Amino acid sequence: MPIAQWDKSYCTGHPLVDKQHEELFRMVNSLHDAIVAGKGKEVLGPTLTELATYTIQHFKDEEGLMTSINYPALAAHKRKHEDLTAKVKELIAKFQDGKMVLSVTLSAFLSDWLRHHIKEDDAALIKYTREHGLVAKPVGAGR
Ligand SMILES: [Fe+2]
Ligand SMILES: [Fe+2]
């Protein structure tokens, strides 16, 4: 059973945002599986870094979308992205320095964060675009 189980209730209705979210689920699950399997730093390091890179790009894409539609809750939503980014960057630094061991507490945290953020913040954003008849511009050109 993957730690982050994707289902249709996570669909916001924005195809590219949804595609990126699904990929994030897949990456959190890979990280989780690697931790459970007791993989070493040579596997966990790149897995974690890829997840962080993809997440940051996804956040940028969503923020671009928010800016393009003058989304009223942009600042609050962006702050949540920034808080998570800061936390993950700090964690990667500690991990690379050998000051921290990755455990399923991390993958569970990321899974929870992602699932709640999608259902609360991202769903609200896409709903807003629909309710205001805004065309949610494509983001992230095919990512
Ligand atoms: Fe998102
Ligand atoms: Fe978001």
JSON list of C-alpha atoms and ligand atoms in Angstrom, two decimals:
[
{"chain": "A", "resi": 1, "resn": "MET", "atom": "CA", "xyz": [0.00, 0.00, 0.00]},
{"chain": "A", "resi": 2, "resn": "PRO", "atom": "CA", "xyz": [1.59, 3.28, -1.07]},
{"chain": "A", "resi": 3, "resn": "ILE", "atom": "CA", "xyz": [1.87, 5.97, 1.57]},
{"chain": "A", "resi": 4, "resn": "ALA", "atom": "CA", "xyz": [0.16, 8.47, -0.73]},
{"chain": "A", "resi": 5, "resn": "GLN", "atom": "CA", "xyz": [-2.77, 6.77, -2.41]},
{"chain": "A", "resi": 6, "resn": "TRP", "atom": "CA", "xyz": [-3.99, 8.74, -5.39]},
{"chain": "A", "resi": 7, "resn": "ASP", "atom": "CA", "xyz": [-7.66, 8.79, -6.23]},
{"chain": "A", "resi": 8, "resn": "LYS", "atom": "CA", "xyz": [-10.04, 11.03, -8.15]},
{"chain": "A", "resi": 9, "resn": "SER", "atom": "CA", "xyz": [-10.92, 13.07, -5.05]},
{"chain": "A", "resi": 10, "resn": "TYR", "atom": "CA", "xyz": [-7.53, 14.76, -5.51]},
{"chain": "A", "resi": 11, "resn": "CYS", "atom": "CA", "xyz": [-8.42, 16.02, -9.00]},
{"chain": "A", "resi": 12, "resn": "THR", "atom": "CA", "xyz": [-8.78, 19.79, -9.08]},
{"chain": "A", "resi": 13, "resn": "GLY", "atom": "CA", "xyz": [-9.96, 19.84, -12.69]},
{"chain": "A", "resi": 14, "resn": "HIS", "atom": "CA", "xyz": [-6.86, 21.61, -13.99]},
{"chain": "A", "resi": 15, "resn": "PRO", "atom": "CA", "xyz": [-5.17, 18.98, -16.19]},
{"chain": "A", "resi": 16, "resn": "LEU", "atom": "CA", "xyz": [-1.57, 20.12, -15.74]},
{"chain": "A", "resi": 17, "resn": "VAL", "atom": "CA", "xyz": [-1.84, 20.79, -12.03]},
{"chain": "A", "resi": 18, "resn": "ASP", "atom": "CA", "xyz": [-3.45, 17.38, -11.61]},
{"chain": "A", "resi": 19, "resn": "LYS", "atom": "CA", "xyz": [-0.76, 15.73, -13.68]},
{"chain": "A", "resi": 20, "resn": "GLN", "atom": "CA", "xyz": [1.93, 17.33, -11.53]},
{"chain": "A", "resi": 21, "resn": "HIS", "atom": "CA", "xyz": [0.16, 16.31, -8.34]},
{"chain": "A", "resi": 22, "resn": "GLU", "atom": "CA", "xyz": [-0.06, 12.73, -9.52]},
{"chain": "A", "resi": 23, "resn": "GLU", "atom": "CA", "xyz": [3.66, 12.78, -10.25]},
{"chain": "A", "resi": 24, "resn": "LEU", "atom": "CA", "xyz": [4.30, 14.18, -6.75]},
{"chain": "A", "resi": 25, "resn": "PHE", "atom": "CA", "xyz": [2.33, 11.29, -5.26]},
{"chain": "A", "resi": 26, "resn": "ARG", "atom": "CA", "xyz": [4.46, 8.89, -7.29]},
{"chain": "A", "resi": 27, "resn": "MET", "atom": "CA", "xyz": [7.67, 10.54, -6.06]},
{"chain": "A", "resi": 28, "resn": "VAL", "atom": "CA", "xyz": [6.60, 10.55, -2.40]},
{"chain": "A", "resi": 29, "resn": "ASN", "atom": "CA", "xyz": [5.79, 6.85, -2.75]},
{"chain": "A", "resi": 30, "resn": "SER", "atom": "CA", "xyz": [9.20, 6.13, -4.29]},
{"chain": "A", "resi": 31, "resn": "LEU", "atom": "CA", "xyz": [10.91, 7.94, -1.45]},
{"chain": "A", "resi": 32, "resn": "HIS", "atom": "CA", "xyz": [8.82, 6.05, 1.09]},
{"chain": "A", "resi": 33, "resn": "ASP", "atom": "CA", "xyz": [9.58, 2.69, -0.55]},
{"chain": "A", "resi": 34, "resn": "ALA", "atom": "CA", "xyz": [13.29, 3.47, -0.62]},
{"chain": "A", "resi": 35, "resn": "ILE", "atom": "CA", "xyz": [13.25, 4.39, 3.08]},
{"chain": "A", "resi": 36, "resn": "VAL", "atom": "CA", "xyz": [11.30, 1.24, 3.99]},
{"chain": "A", "resi": 37, "resn": "ALA", "atom": "CA", "xyz": [13.70, -0.87, 1.93]},
{"chain": "A", "resi": 38, "resn": "GLY", "atom": "CA", "xyz": [16.58, 0.60, 3.94]},
{"chain": "A", "resi": 39, "resn": "LYS", "atom": "CA", "xyz": [18.29, 2.08, 0.88]},
{"chain": "A", "resi": 40, "resn": "GLY", "atom": "CA", "xyz": [21.49, 4.01, 1.40]},
{"chain": "A", "resi": 41, "resn": "LYS", "atom": "CA", "xyz": [22.37, 7.61, 0.87]},
{"chain": "A", "resi": 42, "resn": "GLU", "atom": "CA", "xyz": [23.28, 7.01, -2.78]},
{"chain": "A", "resi": 43, "resn": "VAL", "atom": "CA", "xyz": [19.63, 6.18, -3.50]},
{"chain": "A", "resi": 44, "resn": "LEU", "atom": "CA", "xyz": [17.86, 8.34, -0.90]},
{"chain": "A", "resi": 45, "resn": "GLY", "atom": "CA", "xyz": [19.88, 11.48, -1.69]},
{"chain": "A", "resi": 46, "resn": "PRO", "atom": "CA", "xyz": [18.92, 11.71, -5.38]},
{"chain": "A", "resi": 47, "resn": "THR", "atom": "CA", "xyz": [15.33, 10.56, -4.69]},
{"chain": "A", "resi": 48, "resn": "LEU", "atom": "CA", "xyz": [14.87, 13.32, -2.15]},
{"chain": "A", "resi": 49, "resn": "THR", "atom": "CA", "xyz": [16.54, 15.94, -4.34]},
{"chain": "A", "resi": 50, "resn": "GLU", "atom": "CA", "xyz": [14.42, 15.04, -7.37]},
{"chain": "A", "resi": 51, "resn": "LEU", "atom": "CA", "xyz": [11.30, 15.32, -5.27]},
{"chain": "A", "resi": 52, "resn": "ALA", "atom": "CA", "xyz": [12.38, 18.71, -3.95]},
{"chain": "A", "resi": 53, "resn": "THR", "atom": "CA", "xyz": [13.22, 20.01, -7.44]},
{"chain": "A", "resi": 54, "resn": "TYR", "atom": "CA", "xyz": [9.93, 18.86, -8.90]},
{"chain": "A", "resi": 55, "resn": "THR", "atom": "CA", "xyz": [8.01, 20.29, -5.95]},
{"chain": "A", "resi": 56, "resn": "ILE", "atom": "CA", "xyz": [9.67, 23.71, -6.28]},
{"chain": "A", "resi": 57, "resn": "GLN", "atom": "CA", "xyz": [8.89, 23.79, -10.00]},
{"chain": "A", "resi": 58, "resn": "HIS", "atom": "CA", "xyz": [5.30, 22.79, -9.33]},
{"chain": "A", "resi": 59, "resn": "PHE", "atom": "CA", "xyz": [4.96, 25.57, -6.75]},
{"chain": "A", "resi": 60, "resn": "LYS", "atom": "CA", "xyz": [6.35, 28.07, -9.26]},
{"chain": "A", "resi": 61, "resn": "ASP", "atom": "CA", "xyz": [3.86, 26.93, -11.86]},
{"chain": "A", "resi": 62, "resn": "GLU", "atom": "CA", "xyz": [0.95, 27.30, -9.44]},
{"chain": "A", "resi": 63, "resn": "GLU", "atom": "CA", "xyz": [2.18, 30.70, -8.33]},
{"chain": "A", "resi": 64, "resn": "GLY", "atom": "CA", "xyz": [2.43, 31.77, -11.98]},
{"chain": "A", "resi": 65, "resn": "LEU", "atom": "CA", "xyz": [-1.14, 30.68, -12.45]},
{"chain": "A", "resi": 66, "resn": "MET", "atom": "CA", "xyz": [-2.23, 32.61, -9.34]},
{"chain": "A", "resi": 67, "resn": "THR", "atom": "CA", "xyz": [-0.45, 35.74, -10.51]},
{"chain": "A", "resi": 68, "resn": "SER", "atom": "CA", "xyz": [-2.00, 35.50, -13.97]},
{"chain": "A", "resi": 69, "resn": "ILE", "atom": "CA", "xyz": [-5.51, 35.55, -12.52]},
{"chain": "A", "resi": 70, "resn": "ASN", "atom": "CA", "xyz": [-4.85, 38.00, -9.65]},
{"chain": "A", "resi": 71, "resn": "TYR", "atom": "CA", "xyz": [-5.80, 35.36, -7.14]},
{"chain": "A", "resi": 72, "resn": "PRO", "atom": "CA", "xyz": [-6.81, 37.05, -3.86]},
{"chain": "A", "resi": 73, "resn": "ALA", "atom": "CA", "xyz": [-5.35, 34.30, -1.64]},
{"chain": "A", "resi": 74, "resn": "LEU", "atom": "CA", "xyz": [-2.02, 34.27, -3.48]},
{"chain": "A", "resi": 75, "resn": "ALA", "atom": "CA", "xyz": [0.06, 35.50, -0.53]},
{"chain": "A", "resi": 76, "resn": "ALA", "atom": "CA", "xyz": [-1.29, 32.93, 1.93]},
{"chain": "A", "resi": 77, "resn": "HIS", "atom": "CA", "xyz": [-1.02, 30.11, -0.56]},
{"chain": "A", "resi": 78, "resn": "LYS", "atom": "CA", "xyz": [2.50, 31.11, -1.54]},
{"chain": "A", "resi": 79, "resn": "ARG", "atom": "CA", "xyz": [3.54, 31.27, 2.11]},
{"chain": "A", "resi": 80, "resn": "LYS", "atom": "CA", "xyz": [2.54, 27.63, 2.53]},
{"chain": "A", "resi": 81, "resn": "HIS", "atom": "CA", "xyz": [4.68, 26.71, -0.46]},
{"chain": "A", "resi": 82, "resn": "GLU", "atom": "CA", "xyz": [7.59, 28.70, 0.97]},
{"chain": "A", "resi": 83, "resn": "ASP", "atom": "CA", "xyz": [7.27, 27.13, 4.41]},
{"chain": "A", "resi": 84, "resn": "LEU", "atom": "CA", "xyz": [7.39, 23.65, 2.99]},
{"chain": "A", "resi": 85, "resn": "THR", "atom": "CA", "xyz": [10.26, 24.51, 0.64]},
{"chain": "A", "resi": 86, "resn": "ALA", "atom": "CA", "xyz": [12.31, 25.93, 3.53]},
{"chain": "A", "resi": 87, "resn": "LYS", "atom": "CA", "xyz": [11.63, 22.88, 5.65]},
{"chain": "A", "resi": 88, "resn": "VAL", "atom": "CA", "xyz": [12.59, 20.46, 2.89]},
{"chain": "A", "resi": 89, "resn": "LYS", "atom": "CA", "xyz": [15.76, 22.39, 2.04]},
{"chain": "A", "resi": 90, "resn": "GLU", "atom": "CA", "xyz": [16.84, 22.34, 5.69]},
{"chain": "A", "resi": 91, "resn": "LEU", "atom": "CA", "xyz": [16.14, 18.66, 5.88]},
{"chain": "A", "resi": 92, "resn": "ILE", "atom": "CA", "xyz": [18.17, 17.91, 2.75]},
{"chain": "A", "resi": 93, "resn": "ALA", "atom": "CA", "xyz": [21.09, 19.89, 4.15]},
{"chain": "A", "resi": 94, "resn": "LYS", "atom": "CA", "xyz": [20.99, 17.96, 7.43]},
{"chain": "A", "resi": 95, "resn": "PHE", "atom": "CA", "xyz": [20.70, 14.69, 5.57]},
{"chain": "A", "resi": 96, "resn": "GLN", "atom": "CA", "xyz": [23.64, 15.49, 3.29]},
{"chain": "A", "resi": 97, "resn": "ASP", "atom": "CA", "xyz": [25.73, 16.45, 6.33]},
{"chain": "A", "resi": 98, "resn": "GLY", "atom": "CA", "xyz": [24.96, 13.11, 7.93]},
{"chain": "A", "resi": 99, "resn": "LYS", "atom": "CA", "xyz": [23.15, 14.88, 10.77]},
{"chain": "A", "resi": 100, "resn": "MET", "atom": "CA", "xyz": [19.88, 13.19, 10.07]},
{"chain": "A", "resi": 101, "resn": "VAL", "atom": "CA", "xyz": [18.58, 9.77, 9.12]},
{"chain": "A", "resi": 102, "resn": "LEU", "atom": "CA", "xyz": [15.52, 9.57, 6.89]},
{"chain": "A", "resi": 103, "resn": "SER", "atom": "CA", "xyz": [12.63, 7.64, 8.35]},
{"chain": "A", "resi": 104, "resn": "VAL", "atom": "CA", "xyz": [9.03, 6.99, 7.37]},
{"chain": "A", "resi": 105, "resn": "THR", "atom": "CA", "xyz": [8.13, 9.94, 9.58]},
{"chain": "A", "resi": 106, "resn": "LEU", "atom": "CA", "xyz": [9.37, 12.09, 6.71]},
{"chain": "A", "resi": 107, "resn": "SER", "atom": "CA", "xyz": [7.49, 10.31, 3.92]},
{"chain": "A", "resi": 108, "resn": "ALA", "atom": "CA", "xyz": [4.35, 10.27, 6.09]},
{"chain": "A", "resi": 109, "resn": "PHE", "atom": "CA", "xyz": [4.75, 14.00, 6.74]},
{"chain": "A", "resi": 110, "resn": "LEU", "atom": "CA", "xyz": [5.20, 14.76, 3.02]},
{"chain": "A", "resi": 111, "resn": "SER", "atom": "CA", "xyz": [2.25, 12.58, 2.11]},
{"chain": "A", "resi": 112, "resn": "ASP", "atom": "CA", "xyz": [0.01, 14.30, 4.68]},
{"chain": "A", "resi": 113, "resn": "TRP", "atom": "CA", "xyz": [1.17, 17.76, 3.65]},
{"chain": "A", "resi": 114, "resn": "LEU", "atom": "CA", "xyz": [0.58, 17.07, -0.03]},
{"chain": "A", "resi": 115, "resn": "ARG", "atom": "CA", "xyz": [-2.84, 15.50, 0.46]},
{"chain": "A", "resi": 116, "resn": "HIS", "atom": "CA", "xyz": [-4.09, 18.30, 2.71]},
{"chain": "A", "resi": 117, "resn": "HIS", "atom": "CA", "xyz": [-2.60, 21.07, 0.61]},
{"chain": "A", "resi": 118, "resn": "ILE", "atom": "CA", "xyz": [-4.20, 19.74, -2.59]},
{"chain": "A", "resi": 119, "resn": "LYS", "atom": "CA", "xyz": [-7.61, 19.30, -1.03]},
{"chain": "A", "resi": 120, "resn": "GLU", "atom": "CA", "xyz": [-7.62, 22.60, 0.79]},
{"chain": "A", "resi": 121, "resn": "ASP", "atom": "CA", "xyz": [-5.49, 25.14, -1.04]},
{"chain": "A", "resi": 122, "resn": "ASP", "atom": "CA", "xyz": [-5.06, 23.85, -4.57]},
{"chain": "A", "resi": 123, "resn": "ALA", "atom": "CA", "xyz": [-8.68, 22.75, -4.95]},
{"chain": "A", "resi": 124, "resn": "ALA", "atom": "CA", "xyz": [-9.79, 26.21, -3.75]},
{"chain": "A", "resi": 125, "resn": "LEU", "atom": "CA", "xyz": [-7.53, 27.88, -6.31]},
{"chain": "A", "resi": 126, "resn": "ILE", "atom": "CA", "xyz": [-8.86, 25.93, -9.27]},
{"chain": "A", "resi": 127, "resn": "LYS", "atom": "CA", "xyz": [-12.43, 26.28, -8.02]},
{"chain": "A", "resi": 128, "resn": "TYR", "atom": "CA", "xyz": [-11.89, 30.04, -7.95]},
{"chain": "A", "resi": 129, "resn": "THR", "atom": "CA", "xyz": [-10.79, 30.06, -11.59]},
{"chain": "A", "resi": 130, "resn": "ARG", "atom": "CA", "xyz": [-13.91, 28.13, -12.54]},
{"chain": "A", "resi": 131, "resn": "GLU", "atom": "CA", "xyz": [-16.29, 30.27, -10.51]},
{"chain": "A", "resi": 132, "resn": "HIS", "atom": "CA", "xyz": [-14.89, 33.45, -11.98]},
{"chain": "A", "resi": 133, "resn": "GLY", "atom": "CA", "xyz": [-14.96, 32.15, -15.52]},
{"chain": "A", "resi": 134, "resn": "LEU", "atom": "CA", "xyz": [-11.21, 32.50, -15.75]},
{"chain": "A", "resi": 135, "resn": "VAL", "atom": "CA", "xyz": [-9.27, 30.43, -18.15]},
{"chain": "A", "resi": 136, "resn": "ALA", "atom": "CA", "xyz": [-6.69, 28.65, -16.09]},
{"chain": "A", "resi": 137, "resn": "LYS", "atom": "CA", "xyz": [-3.71, 29.18, -18.30]},
{"chain": "A", "resi": 138, "resn": "PRO", "atom": "CA", "xyz": [-1.62, 26.14, -19.00]},
{"chain": "A", "resi": 139, "resn": "VAL", "atom": "CA", "xyz": [1.33, 25.95, -16.68]},
{"chain": "A", "resi": 140, "resn": "GLY", "atom": "CA", "xyz": [4.56, 24.08, -16.91]},
{"chain": "A", "resi": 141, "resn": "ALA", "atom": "CA", "xyz": [4.51, 23.25, -20.62]},
{"chain": "A", "resi": 142, "resn": "GLY", "atom": "CA", "xyz": [4.14, 19.53, -20.55]},
{"chain": "A", "resi": 143, "resn": "ARG", "atom": "CA", "xyz": [5.76, 18.71, -17.23]},
{"chain": "B", "resi": 1, "resn": "FE", "atom": "FE", "xyz": [-0.17, 21.84, -5.89]},
{"chain": "B", "resi": 2, "resn": "FE", "atom": "FE", "xyz": [-0.29, 24.83, -3.93]}
]
